[in-house]
Amino acid sequence: MACPEIREKEIAWHSQGPLKVMHVILFSRNGLVLDHPVPISTTANGQYYCAVLQDKVRLAACHKQPELLEHGVILLQDNAASHRHHNAHSLLQHWGWQVLARSPYTQYLAPSDYWLFSHVKEHLWDEQFESEDHINSAVTPSLHRLSKDEYRGAVDRLPRGWGKCVDSAGDYPEWKIYV
């Protein structure tokens, strides 16, 4: 069963002051499905997240990887308040999408945390950005540079890491060694 992931994550770089951007990213074993930069000064609350799910996420899945919808979607997302919002939960339930339950303290179980964002940061490490728009313009190409095999490998490692965390009752300080 396909296991796409959607995450909202702040990625910060420093120029004259801290510049932060947030992207909604959906990917699966077959590659990047959606990279949606959250507009600057937008509050990413439950209402906004529901709109993005309806207007961006589902449409991107339909157009780029329709097999995700045919085989059933299992969504891995963090525990952000917008992700736990009752309207978002109801919408995903209405679509028949399952949300993979996750403890608030298991950040390294998400491929975006143990793999994706480190690649993005590595690619942009030496860059100096003057605005949030410049950061957004650089993030998307770095996501597209990753191969289908890299996306597949990251998602395929999830069950092994998940098992290690469950077997150790959530005590996972060394689990990154296994991914």
Tab-separated table of C-alpha atoms in Angstrom:
chain	number	residue	atom	x	y	z
A	1	MET	CA	0.000	0.000	0.000
A	2	ALA	CA	1.338	3.420	-0.870
A	3	CYS	CA	2.538	5.500	2.033
A	4	PRO	CA	2.771	9.152	1.011
A	5	GLU	CA	3.769	11.703	3.530
A	6	ILE	CA	2.693	15.253	3.942
A	7	ARG	CA	4.568	17.530	6.209
A	8	GLU	CA	4.632	21.146	7.105
A	9	LYS	CA	8.109	22.096	8.128
A	10	GLU	CA	9.964	25.273	8.749
A	11	ILE	CA	13.290	25.489	6.976
A	12	ALA	CA	15.352	28.433	8.144
A	13	TRP	CA	18.431	30.058	6.648
A	14	HIS	CA	20.143	33.174	7.872
A	15	SER	CA	21.086	36.219	5.866
A	16	GLN	CA	20.741	39.540	7.637
A	17	GLY	CA	18.182	37.980	9.951
A	18	PRO	CA	16.271	34.743	10.217
A	19	LEU	CA	14.229	33.961	7.150
A	20	LYS	CA	11.766	31.126	7.480
A	21	VAL	CA	9.588	29.397	4.963
A	22	MET	CA	7.055	26.615	5.262
A	23	HIS	CA	6.207	24.085	2.578
A	24	VAL	CA	3.507	21.457	2.403
A	25	ILE	CA	5.244	18.481	0.808
A	26	LEU	CA	3.655	15.245	-0.313
A	27	PHE	CA	5.765	12.398	-1.589
A	28	SER	CA	5.469	8.670	-1.983
A	29	ARG	CA	7.660	5.771	-3.006
A	30	ASN	CA	7.281	7.005	-6.578
A	31	GLY	CA	8.634	10.481	-5.958
A	32	LEU	CA	7.543	14.007	-5.252
A	33	VAL	CA	3.808	14.616	-5.601
A	34	LEU	CA	3.486	18.175	-4.300
A	35	ASP	CA	5.649	20.992	-3.049
A	36	HIS	CA	3.438	23.880	-1.980
A	37	PRO	CA	5.141	26.886	-0.372
A	38	VAL	CA	2.880	28.407	2.253
A	39	PRO	CA	2.458	32.080	1.351
A	40	ILE	CA	4.420	34.446	3.538
A	41	SER	CA	2.440	35.809	6.497
A	42	THR	CA	-0.143	33.015	6.197
A	43	THR	CA	-1.269	31.361	9.400
A	44	ALA	CA	-1.083	27.618	8.762
A	45	ASN	CA	-4.084	26.746	10.919
A	46	GLY	CA	-6.617	23.948	10.516
A	47	GLN	CA	-8.754	25.938	8.091
A	48	TYR	CA	-5.768	26.679	5.847
A	49	TYR	CA	-4.618	23.048	6.015
A	50	CYS	CA	-8.075	21.810	4.941
A	51	ALA	CA	-8.028	24.184	1.976
A	52	VAL	CA	-4.566	22.938	0.965
A	53	LEU	CA	-5.697	19.327	1.306
A	54	GLN	CA	-8.684	19.982	-0.973
A	55	ASP	CA	-7.159	22.411	-3.459
A	56	LYS	CA	-3.579	21.174	-3.700
A	57	VAL	CA	-2.875	17.781	-2.143
A	58	ARG	CA	-5.729	15.712	-3.534
A	59	LEU	CA	-5.477	17.320	-6.980
A	60	ALA	CA	-1.731	16.736	-7.145
A	61	ALA	CA	-2.197	13.092	-6.181
A	62	CYS	CA	-4.929	12.684	-8.827
A	63	HIS	CA	-2.797	14.194	-11.579
A	64	LYS	CA	0.710	13.002	-10.726
A	65	GLN	CA	0.201	9.651	-9.012
A	66	PRO	CA	-3.410	8.484	-9.412
A	67	GLU	CA	-2.411	4.998	-8.272
A	68	LEU	CA	-2.132	6.421	-4.754
A	69	LEU	CA	-5.862	7.031	-4.698
A	70	GLU	CA	-6.668	3.677	-6.290
A	71	HIS	CA	-4.742	1.625	-3.731
A	72	GLY	CA	-5.631	3.603	-0.626
A	73	VAL	CA	-3.601	6.357	0.941
A	74	ILE	CA	-1.845	6.027	4.262
A	75	LEU	CA	-0.750	9.480	5.311
A	76	LEU	CA	2.121	10.129	7.685
A	77	GLN	CA	2.122	13.638	9.083
A	78	ASP	CA	3.446	15.233	12.211
A	79	ASN	CA	1.356	16.243	15.196
A	80	ALA	CA	0.955	19.910	14.278
A	81	ALA	CA	-2.301	21.420	15.509
A	82	SER	CA	-3.434	22.001	11.916
A	83	HIS	CA	-3.002	18.285	11.181
A	84	ARG	CA	-5.047	17.318	14.244
A	85	HIS	CA	-7.839	19.780	13.445
A	86	HIS	CA	-11.235	18.052	13.412
A	87	ASN	CA	-12.117	19.380	9.932
A	88	ALA	CA	-8.879	18.006	8.476
A	89	HIS	CA	-9.469	14.676	10.191
A	90	SER	CA	-13.068	14.547	8.874
A	91	LEU	CA	-11.948	15.403	5.346
A	92	LEU	CA	-9.306	12.680	5.270
A	93	GLN	CA	-11.776	10.199	6.718
A	94	HIS	CA	-14.352	11.179	4.054
A	95	TRP	CA	-11.765	10.439	1.343
A	96	GLY	CA	-10.922	7.102	2.955
A	97	TRP	CA	-7.353	8.162	3.657
A	98	GLN	CA	-5.822	6.567	6.718
A	99	VAL	CA	-3.588	8.625	8.973
A	100	LEU	CA	-0.713	6.680	10.467
A	101	ALA	CA	-0.820	7.254	14.220
A	102	ARG	CA	2.335	8.756	15.587
A	103	SER	CA	3.650	9.633	18.995
A	104	PRO	CA	4.518	13.323	19.447
A	105	TYR	CA	8.108	12.384	20.312
A	106	THR	CA	8.985	10.247	17.293
A	107	GLN	CA	10.281	12.834	14.861
A	108	TYR	CA	12.793	10.457	13.308
A	109	LEU	CA	10.079	8.107	12.116
A	110	ALA	CA	9.156	10.512	9.340
A	111	PRO	CA	11.207	10.192	6.140
A	112	SER	CA	11.109	13.964	5.798
A	113	ASP	CA	12.884	14.311	9.156
A	114	TYR	CA	15.498	11.572	8.761
A	115	TRP	CA	16.075	12.025	5.061
A	116	LEU	CA	14.329	14.704	2.979
A	117	PHE	CA	15.061	17.914	4.864
A	118	SER	CA	18.709	17.013	5.394
A	119	HIS	CA	19.096	16.665	1.599
A	120	VAL	CA	17.387	19.993	0.985
A	121	LYS	CA	19.520	21.739	3.593
A	122	GLU	CA	22.695	20.139	2.212
A	123	HIS	CA	21.884	21.338	-1.291
A	124	LEU	CA	21.247	24.910	-0.088
A	125	TRP	CA	23.880	25.067	2.648
A	126	ASP	CA	26.216	27.699	1.159
A	127	GLU	CA	23.508	29.874	-0.330
A	128	GLN	CA	22.685	33.357	0.919
A	129	PHE	CA	19.041	34.327	0.553
A	130	GLU	CA	17.677	37.838	0.595
A	131	SER	CA	13.989	36.978	0.841
A	132	GLU	CA	11.559	34.190	1.557
A	133	ASP	CA	10.686	34.095	-2.158
A	134	HIS	CA	14.336	33.365	-2.992
A	135	ILE	CA	14.343	30.479	-0.504
A	136	ASN	CA	11.134	29.072	-1.963
A	137	SER	CA	12.602	29.329	-5.461
A	138	ALA	CA	15.588	27.227	-4.345
A	139	VAL	CA	13.749	24.574	-2.301
A	140	THR	CA	11.585	23.211	-5.109
A	141	PRO	CA	14.458	22.380	-7.515
A	142	SER	CA	16.329	20.660	-4.686
A	143	LEU	CA	13.304	18.390	-4.136
A	144	HIS	CA	13.142	17.581	-7.853
A	145	ARG	CA	16.827	16.607	-7.931
A	146	LEU	CA	16.133	13.567	-5.782
A	147	SER	CA	15.601	10.411	-7.789
A	148	LYS	CA	12.640	8.077	-7.660
A	149	ASP	CA	14.967	5.466	-6.115
A	150	GLU	CA	15.888	7.874	-3.302
A	151	TYR	CA	12.225	8.540	-2.503
A	152	ARG	CA	11.495	4.806	-2.651
A	153	GLY	CA	14.395	3.980	-0.328
A	154	ALA	CA	13.344	6.566	2.243
A	155	VAL	CA	9.743	5.344	2.380
A	156	ASP	CA	10.810	1.685	2.366
A	157	ARG	CA	13.021	2.261	5.438
A	158	LEU	CA	10.041	3.536	7.432
A	159	PRO	CA	8.661	0.129	8.556
A	160	ARG	CA	12.072	-0.981	9.816
A	161	GLY	CA	12.565	2.192	11.849
A	162	TRP	CA	8.970	2.041	13.066
A	163	GLY	CA	9.529	-1.540	14.228
A	164	LYS	CA	12.715	-0.577	16.077
A	165	CYS	CA	10.846	2.208	17.860
A	166	VAL	CA	7.922	-0.045	18.792
A	167	ASP	CA	10.248	-2.844	19.945
A	168	SER	CA	12.078	-0.424	22.210
A	169	ALA	CA	8.813	1.013	23.620
A	170	GLY	CA	9.520	4.409	22.078
A	171	ASP	CA	13.077	4.670	23.374
A	172	TYR	CA	14.859	5.237	20.075
A	173	PRO	CA	18.029	7.295	20.637
A	174	GLU	CA	20.077	4.981	18.419
A	175	TRP	CA	17.456	4.122	15.830
A	176	LYS	CA	18.892	6.545	13.268
A	177	ILE	CA	21.790	4.106	12.926
A	178	TYR	CA	19.407	1.641	11.281
A	179	VAL	CA	17.929	3.857	8.592
